[in-house]
Short mmCIF file of C-alpha atoms in Angstrom, two decimals:
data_model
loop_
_atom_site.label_atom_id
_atom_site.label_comp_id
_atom_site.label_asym_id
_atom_site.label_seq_id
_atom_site.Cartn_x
_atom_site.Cartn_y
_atom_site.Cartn_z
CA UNK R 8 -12.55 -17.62 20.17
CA UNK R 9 -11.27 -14.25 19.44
CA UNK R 10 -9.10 -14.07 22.40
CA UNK R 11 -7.99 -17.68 22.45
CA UNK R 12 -6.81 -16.61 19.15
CA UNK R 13 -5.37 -12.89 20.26
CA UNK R 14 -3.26 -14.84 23.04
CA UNK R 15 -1.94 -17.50 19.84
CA UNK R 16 -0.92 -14.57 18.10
CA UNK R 17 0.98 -12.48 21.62
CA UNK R 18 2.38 -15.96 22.19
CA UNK R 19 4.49 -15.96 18.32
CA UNK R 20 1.64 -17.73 16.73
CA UNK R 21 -0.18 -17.64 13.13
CA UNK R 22 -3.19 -17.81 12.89
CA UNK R 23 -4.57 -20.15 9.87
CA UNK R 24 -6.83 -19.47 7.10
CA UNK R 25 -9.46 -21.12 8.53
CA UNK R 26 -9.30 -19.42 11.75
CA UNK R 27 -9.25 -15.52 10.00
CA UNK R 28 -12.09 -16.87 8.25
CA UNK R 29 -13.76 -17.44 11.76
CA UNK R 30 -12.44 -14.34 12.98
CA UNK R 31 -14.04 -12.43 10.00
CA UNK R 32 -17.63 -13.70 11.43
CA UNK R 33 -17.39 -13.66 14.87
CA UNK R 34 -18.71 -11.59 17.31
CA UNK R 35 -19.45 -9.25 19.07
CA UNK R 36 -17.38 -6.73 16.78
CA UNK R 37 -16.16 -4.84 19.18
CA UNK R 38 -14.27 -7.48 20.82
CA UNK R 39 -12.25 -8.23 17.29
CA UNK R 40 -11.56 -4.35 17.18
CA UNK R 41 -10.06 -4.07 20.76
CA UNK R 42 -8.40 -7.51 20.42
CA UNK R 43 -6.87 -6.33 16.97
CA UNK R 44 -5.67 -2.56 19.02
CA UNK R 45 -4.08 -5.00 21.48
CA UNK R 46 -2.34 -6.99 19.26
CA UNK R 47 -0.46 -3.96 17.44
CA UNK R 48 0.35 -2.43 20.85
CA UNK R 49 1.76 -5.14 22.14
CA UNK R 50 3.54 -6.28 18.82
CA UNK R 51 4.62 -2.85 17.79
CA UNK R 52 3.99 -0.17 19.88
CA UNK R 53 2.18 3.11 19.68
CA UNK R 54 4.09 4.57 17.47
CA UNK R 55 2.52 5.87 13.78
CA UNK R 56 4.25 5.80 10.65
CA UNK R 57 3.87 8.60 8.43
CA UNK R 58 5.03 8.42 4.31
CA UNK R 59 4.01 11.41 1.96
CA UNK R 60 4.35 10.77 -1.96
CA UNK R 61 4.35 12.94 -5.17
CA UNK R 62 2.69 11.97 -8.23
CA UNK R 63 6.17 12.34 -10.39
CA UNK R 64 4.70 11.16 -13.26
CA UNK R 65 0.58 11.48 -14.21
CA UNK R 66 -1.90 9.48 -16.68
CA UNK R 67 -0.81 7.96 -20.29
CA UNK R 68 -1.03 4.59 -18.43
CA UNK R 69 -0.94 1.33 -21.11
CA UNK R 70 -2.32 -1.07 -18.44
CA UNK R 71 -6.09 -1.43 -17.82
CA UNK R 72 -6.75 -1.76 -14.05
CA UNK R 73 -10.20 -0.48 -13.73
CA UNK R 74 -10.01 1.03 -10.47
CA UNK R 75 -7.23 3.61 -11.91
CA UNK R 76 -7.92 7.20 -13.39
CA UNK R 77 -4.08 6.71 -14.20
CA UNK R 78 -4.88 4.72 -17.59
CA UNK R 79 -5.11 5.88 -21.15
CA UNK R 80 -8.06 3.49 -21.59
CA UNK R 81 -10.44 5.65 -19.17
CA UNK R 82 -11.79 9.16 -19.84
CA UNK R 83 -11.04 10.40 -16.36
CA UNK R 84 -9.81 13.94 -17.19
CA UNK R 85 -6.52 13.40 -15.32
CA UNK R 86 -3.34 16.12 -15.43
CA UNK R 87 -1.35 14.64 -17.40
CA UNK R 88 2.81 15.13 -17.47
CA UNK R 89 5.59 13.12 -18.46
CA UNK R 90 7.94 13.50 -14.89
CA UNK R 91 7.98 16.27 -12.41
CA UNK R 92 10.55 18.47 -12.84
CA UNK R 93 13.36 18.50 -10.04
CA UNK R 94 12.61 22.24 -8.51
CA UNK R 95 8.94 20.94 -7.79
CA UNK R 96 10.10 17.53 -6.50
CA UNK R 97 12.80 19.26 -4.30
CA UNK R 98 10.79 22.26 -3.15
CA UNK R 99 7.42 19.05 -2.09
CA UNK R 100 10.43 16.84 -0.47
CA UNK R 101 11.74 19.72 2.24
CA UNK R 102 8.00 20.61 2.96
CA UNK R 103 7.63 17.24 4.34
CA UNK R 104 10.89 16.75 5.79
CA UNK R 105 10.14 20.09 7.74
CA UNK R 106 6.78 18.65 8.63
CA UNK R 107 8.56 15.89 10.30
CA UNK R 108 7.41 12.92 8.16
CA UNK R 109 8.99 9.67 7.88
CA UNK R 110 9.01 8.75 4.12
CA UNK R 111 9.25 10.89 0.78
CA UNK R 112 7.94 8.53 -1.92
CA UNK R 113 8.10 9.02 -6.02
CA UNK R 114 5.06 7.71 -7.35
CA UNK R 115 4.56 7.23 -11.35
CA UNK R 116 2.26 6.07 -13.76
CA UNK R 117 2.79 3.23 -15.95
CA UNK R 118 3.39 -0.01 -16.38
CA UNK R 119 7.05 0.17 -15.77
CA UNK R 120 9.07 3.64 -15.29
CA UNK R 121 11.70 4.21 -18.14
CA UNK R 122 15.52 4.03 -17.93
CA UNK R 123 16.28 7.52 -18.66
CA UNK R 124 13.58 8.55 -15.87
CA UNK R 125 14.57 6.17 -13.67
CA UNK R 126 17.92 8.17 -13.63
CA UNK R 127 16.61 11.68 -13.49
CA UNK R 128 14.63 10.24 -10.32
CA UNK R 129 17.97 9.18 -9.25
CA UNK R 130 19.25 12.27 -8.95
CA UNK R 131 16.21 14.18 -7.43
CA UNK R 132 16.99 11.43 -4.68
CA UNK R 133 20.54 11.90 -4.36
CA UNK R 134 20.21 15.77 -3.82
CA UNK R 135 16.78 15.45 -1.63
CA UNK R 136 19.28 13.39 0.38
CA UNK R 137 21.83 15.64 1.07
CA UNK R 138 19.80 17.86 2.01
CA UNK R 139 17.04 16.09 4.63
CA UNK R 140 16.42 13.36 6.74
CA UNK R 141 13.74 11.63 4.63
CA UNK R 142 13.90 8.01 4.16
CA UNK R 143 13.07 7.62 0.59
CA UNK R 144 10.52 4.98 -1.40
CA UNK R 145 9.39 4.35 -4.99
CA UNK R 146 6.64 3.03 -6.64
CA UNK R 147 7.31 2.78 -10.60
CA UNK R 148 5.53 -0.52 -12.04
CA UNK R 149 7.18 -3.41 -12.94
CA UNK R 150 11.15 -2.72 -12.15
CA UNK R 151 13.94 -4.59 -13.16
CA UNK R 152 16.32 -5.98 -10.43
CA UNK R 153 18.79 -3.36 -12.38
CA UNK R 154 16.70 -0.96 -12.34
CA UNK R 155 15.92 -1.77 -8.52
CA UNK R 156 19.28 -1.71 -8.15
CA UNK R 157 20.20 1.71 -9.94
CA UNK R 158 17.31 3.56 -7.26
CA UNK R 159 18.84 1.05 -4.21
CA UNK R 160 22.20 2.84 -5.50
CA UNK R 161 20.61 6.27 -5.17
CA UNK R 162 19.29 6.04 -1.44
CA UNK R 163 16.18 4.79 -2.38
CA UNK R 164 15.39 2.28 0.62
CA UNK R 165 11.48 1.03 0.15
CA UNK R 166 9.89 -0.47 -3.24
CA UNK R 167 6.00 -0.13 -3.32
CA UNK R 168 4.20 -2.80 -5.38
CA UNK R 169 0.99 -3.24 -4.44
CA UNK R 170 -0.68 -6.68 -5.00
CA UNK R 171 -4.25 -5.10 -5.16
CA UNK R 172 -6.45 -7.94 -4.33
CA UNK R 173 -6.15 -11.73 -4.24
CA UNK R 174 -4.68 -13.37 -6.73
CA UNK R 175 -7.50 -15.60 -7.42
CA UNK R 176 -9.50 -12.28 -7.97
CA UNK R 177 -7.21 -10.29 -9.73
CA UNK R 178 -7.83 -10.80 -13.46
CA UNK R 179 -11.73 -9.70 -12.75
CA UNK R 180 -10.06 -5.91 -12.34
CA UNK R 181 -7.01 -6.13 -14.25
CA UNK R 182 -5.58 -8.53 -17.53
CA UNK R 183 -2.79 -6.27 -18.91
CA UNK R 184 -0.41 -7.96 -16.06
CA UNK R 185 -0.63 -10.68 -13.86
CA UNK R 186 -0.02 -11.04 -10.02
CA UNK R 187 2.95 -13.15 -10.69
CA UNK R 188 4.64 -10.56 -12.47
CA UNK R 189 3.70 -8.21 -9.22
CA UNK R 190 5.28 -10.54 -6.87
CA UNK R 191 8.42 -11.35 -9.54
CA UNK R 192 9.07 -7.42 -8.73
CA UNK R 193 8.81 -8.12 -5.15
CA UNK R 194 11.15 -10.58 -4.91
CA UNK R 195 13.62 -8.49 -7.30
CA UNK R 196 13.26 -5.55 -4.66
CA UNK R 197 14.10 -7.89 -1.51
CA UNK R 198 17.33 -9.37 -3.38
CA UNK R 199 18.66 -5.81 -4.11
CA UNK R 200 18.37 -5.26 -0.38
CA UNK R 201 15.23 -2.83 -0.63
CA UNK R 202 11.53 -3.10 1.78
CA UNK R 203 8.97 -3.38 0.47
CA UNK R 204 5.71 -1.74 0.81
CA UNK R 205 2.48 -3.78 -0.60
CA UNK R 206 -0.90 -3.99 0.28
CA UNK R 207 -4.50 -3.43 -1.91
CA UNK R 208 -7.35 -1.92 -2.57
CA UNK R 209 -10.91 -3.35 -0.78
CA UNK R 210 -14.26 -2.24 -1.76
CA UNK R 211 -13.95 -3.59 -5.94
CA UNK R 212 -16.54 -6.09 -5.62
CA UNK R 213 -14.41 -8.85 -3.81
CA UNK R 214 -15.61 -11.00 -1.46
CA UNK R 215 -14.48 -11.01 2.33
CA UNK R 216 -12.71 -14.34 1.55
CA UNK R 217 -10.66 -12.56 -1.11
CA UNK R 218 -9.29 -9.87 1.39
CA UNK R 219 -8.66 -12.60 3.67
CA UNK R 220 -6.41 -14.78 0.40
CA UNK R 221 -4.51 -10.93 -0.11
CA UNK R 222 -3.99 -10.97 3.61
CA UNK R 223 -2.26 -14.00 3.54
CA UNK R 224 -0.54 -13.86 0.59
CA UNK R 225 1.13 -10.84 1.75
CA UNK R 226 2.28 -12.87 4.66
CA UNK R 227 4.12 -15.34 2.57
CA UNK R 228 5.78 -12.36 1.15
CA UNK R 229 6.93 -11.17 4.51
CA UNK R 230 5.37 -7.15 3.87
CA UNK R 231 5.97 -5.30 6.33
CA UNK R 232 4.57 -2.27 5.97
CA UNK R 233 1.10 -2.84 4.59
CA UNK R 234 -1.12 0.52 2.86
CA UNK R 235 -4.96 -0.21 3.30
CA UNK R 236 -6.75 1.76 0.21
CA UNK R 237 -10.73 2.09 0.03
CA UNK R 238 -12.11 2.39 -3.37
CA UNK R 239 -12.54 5.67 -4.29
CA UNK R 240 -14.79 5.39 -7.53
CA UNK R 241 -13.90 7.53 -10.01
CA UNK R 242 -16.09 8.59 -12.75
CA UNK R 243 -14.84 7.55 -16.30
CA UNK R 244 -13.70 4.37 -14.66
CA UNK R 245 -15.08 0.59 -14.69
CA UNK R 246 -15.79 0.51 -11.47
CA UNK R 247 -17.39 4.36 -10.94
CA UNK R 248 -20.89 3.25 -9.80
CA UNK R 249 -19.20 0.41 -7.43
CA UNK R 250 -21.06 0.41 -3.59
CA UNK R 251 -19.32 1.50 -0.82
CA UNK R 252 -18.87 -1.34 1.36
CA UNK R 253 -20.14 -0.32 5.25
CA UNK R 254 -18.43 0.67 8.12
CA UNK R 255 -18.53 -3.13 9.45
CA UNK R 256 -16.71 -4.54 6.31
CA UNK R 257 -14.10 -2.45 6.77
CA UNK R 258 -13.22 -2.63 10.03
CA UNK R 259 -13.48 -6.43 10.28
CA UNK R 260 -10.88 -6.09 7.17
CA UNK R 261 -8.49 -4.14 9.38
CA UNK R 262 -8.92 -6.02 12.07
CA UNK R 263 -7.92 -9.58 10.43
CA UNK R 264 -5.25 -7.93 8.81
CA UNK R 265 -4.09 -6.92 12.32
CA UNK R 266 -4.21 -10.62 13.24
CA UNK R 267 -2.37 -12.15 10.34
CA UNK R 268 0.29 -9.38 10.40
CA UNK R 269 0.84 -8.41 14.23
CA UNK R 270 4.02 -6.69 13.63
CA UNK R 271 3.18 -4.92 10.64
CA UNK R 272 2.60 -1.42 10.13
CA UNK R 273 -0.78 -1.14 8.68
CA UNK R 274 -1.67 2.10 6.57
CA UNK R 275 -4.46 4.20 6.10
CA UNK R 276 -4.09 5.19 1.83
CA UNK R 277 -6.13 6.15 -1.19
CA UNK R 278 -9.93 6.53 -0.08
CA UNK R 279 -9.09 7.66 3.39
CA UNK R 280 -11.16 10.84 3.05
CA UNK R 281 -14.14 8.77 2.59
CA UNK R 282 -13.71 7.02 5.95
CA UNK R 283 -12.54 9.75 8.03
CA UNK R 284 -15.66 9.04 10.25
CA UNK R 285 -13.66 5.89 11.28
CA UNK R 286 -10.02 7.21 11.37
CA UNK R 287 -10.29 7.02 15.84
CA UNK R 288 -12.25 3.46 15.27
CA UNK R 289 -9.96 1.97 12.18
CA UNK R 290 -6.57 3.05 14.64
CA UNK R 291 -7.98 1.45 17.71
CA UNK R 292 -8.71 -1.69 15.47
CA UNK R 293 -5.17 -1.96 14.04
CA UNK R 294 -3.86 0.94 11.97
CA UNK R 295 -0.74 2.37 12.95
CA UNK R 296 0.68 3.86 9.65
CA UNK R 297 -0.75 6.68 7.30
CA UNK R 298 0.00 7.80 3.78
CA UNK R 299 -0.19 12.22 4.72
CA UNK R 300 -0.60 15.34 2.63
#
């Protein structure tokens, strides 16, 4: 089964829910891995992606997403600071563009990033510009298309949303916003002319089925570049005493990812540390994208 459905995918194929659901059981595991690695070489190549981001703006989050020591609800004993100022942002920016990454991303807390930020990010991005080869991304909440627009403007190319975990799942871990609202900031990226970077979080007491539903919704959404984030449970949050899930689970998850998004570049993210054991196994199973630094 697994390479009946590896060819269905090499020949333009998709493969169904139903059939990733198979996938997700079958064995012998090792023969989903290598099928998955053969899939993204053929699909995409061997080369690796490589993004770098800077917290621009830390903690004082309003929303309640319990895998995050970004919100005010939690006692996590965060930094926190309002935005970064531009020396620090300039001076991280060059580091990585001399380092030879692909992507410079501005990361901030909080449900949505204000106006007047959203212009002093503006023109961090306008000057990192001139000044290095960096493609640059953002991930500030829940945009506006103008505000989308007003970063677009600015030579800010990528919009990171990330949908977490599967809809169906989603208000277990989070109520202060909906998915809908997610993918409503999606869509607003897309029509501004932006990518768009979105993927989740696995380990938060979902079931395989659920990574499976994010999989696919993702799919619908046409993401192309796809970050991959253990749970990393951090004390003072909801979900500090969560179980790690085992090697297996995670692999299998990278590996059915790999077959519902062949062309995709899929990205090691937050947790990686804790799987660094299986950085040589997770690549040969699919990944071909890294957040670095």
């Amino acid at each position: 089964m697994i390479e009946k459905l590896k060819e269905k995918v090499l020949n333009g194929g998709r493969i169904s829910r139903e059939e990733a659901f198979a996938l997700a059981y079958a064995g012998p595991k090792n023969s989903l891995y290598k099928a998955a690695g053969e899939i993204r070489d053929r699909m995409v190549g061997k080369r690796f992606d490589t993004c770098s981001i800077i917290n621009a703006r830390s903690g004082r989050c309003s929303e309640n997403c319990k895998w995050c020591a970004q919100s005010a609800l939690f006692k996590t004993k965060i930094e926190e600071y309002e935005l970064i100022d531009e020396e620090t942002c300039l001076q991280m920016a060059k580091l990585n563009d001399e380092y030879g990454v692909d992507k410079f991303s501005f990361v901030t807390s909080g449900r949505a990033l204000s106006d007047h930020n959203i212009d002093r990010i503006c023109d961090y991005a306008r000057k990192i510009k001139q000044h290095s080869g960096l493609h640059l991304c953002a991930s500030m909440g829940l945009l506006t298309k103008k505000q989308l627009q007003k970063l677009k403007q600015a030579g800010i190319t990528r919009y990171h949303c990330n949908l977490e975990t599967a809809p169906a799942y989603f208000s277990h871990l989070c109520t202060s916003h909906t998915p809908a609202e997610k993918i409503e900031t999606i869509r607003a990226a897309y029509e501004v002319g932006m990518e768009v970077c979105s993927g989740g979080i696995i380990g938060m007491g979902e079931s395989l089925e659920d990574r499976i539903d994010l999989a696919l919704t993702l799919r619908e959404l046409n993401i192309k570049s796809i970050p991959m984030n253990i749970l990393n449970p951090i004390p003072g949050t909801p979900l500090e005493g969560t179980p790690p899930l085992s090697d297996e689970e995670i692999l299998t998850t990278i590996a059915v990812f790999r077959f519902i998004h062949p062309d995709a570049f899929l990205r090691f993210a937050g947790g990686r540390m804790l799987i660094a054991h299986l950085e040589t196994e997770a690549i040969k199973a699919g990944i071909n994208a890294a957040i670095v630094g």
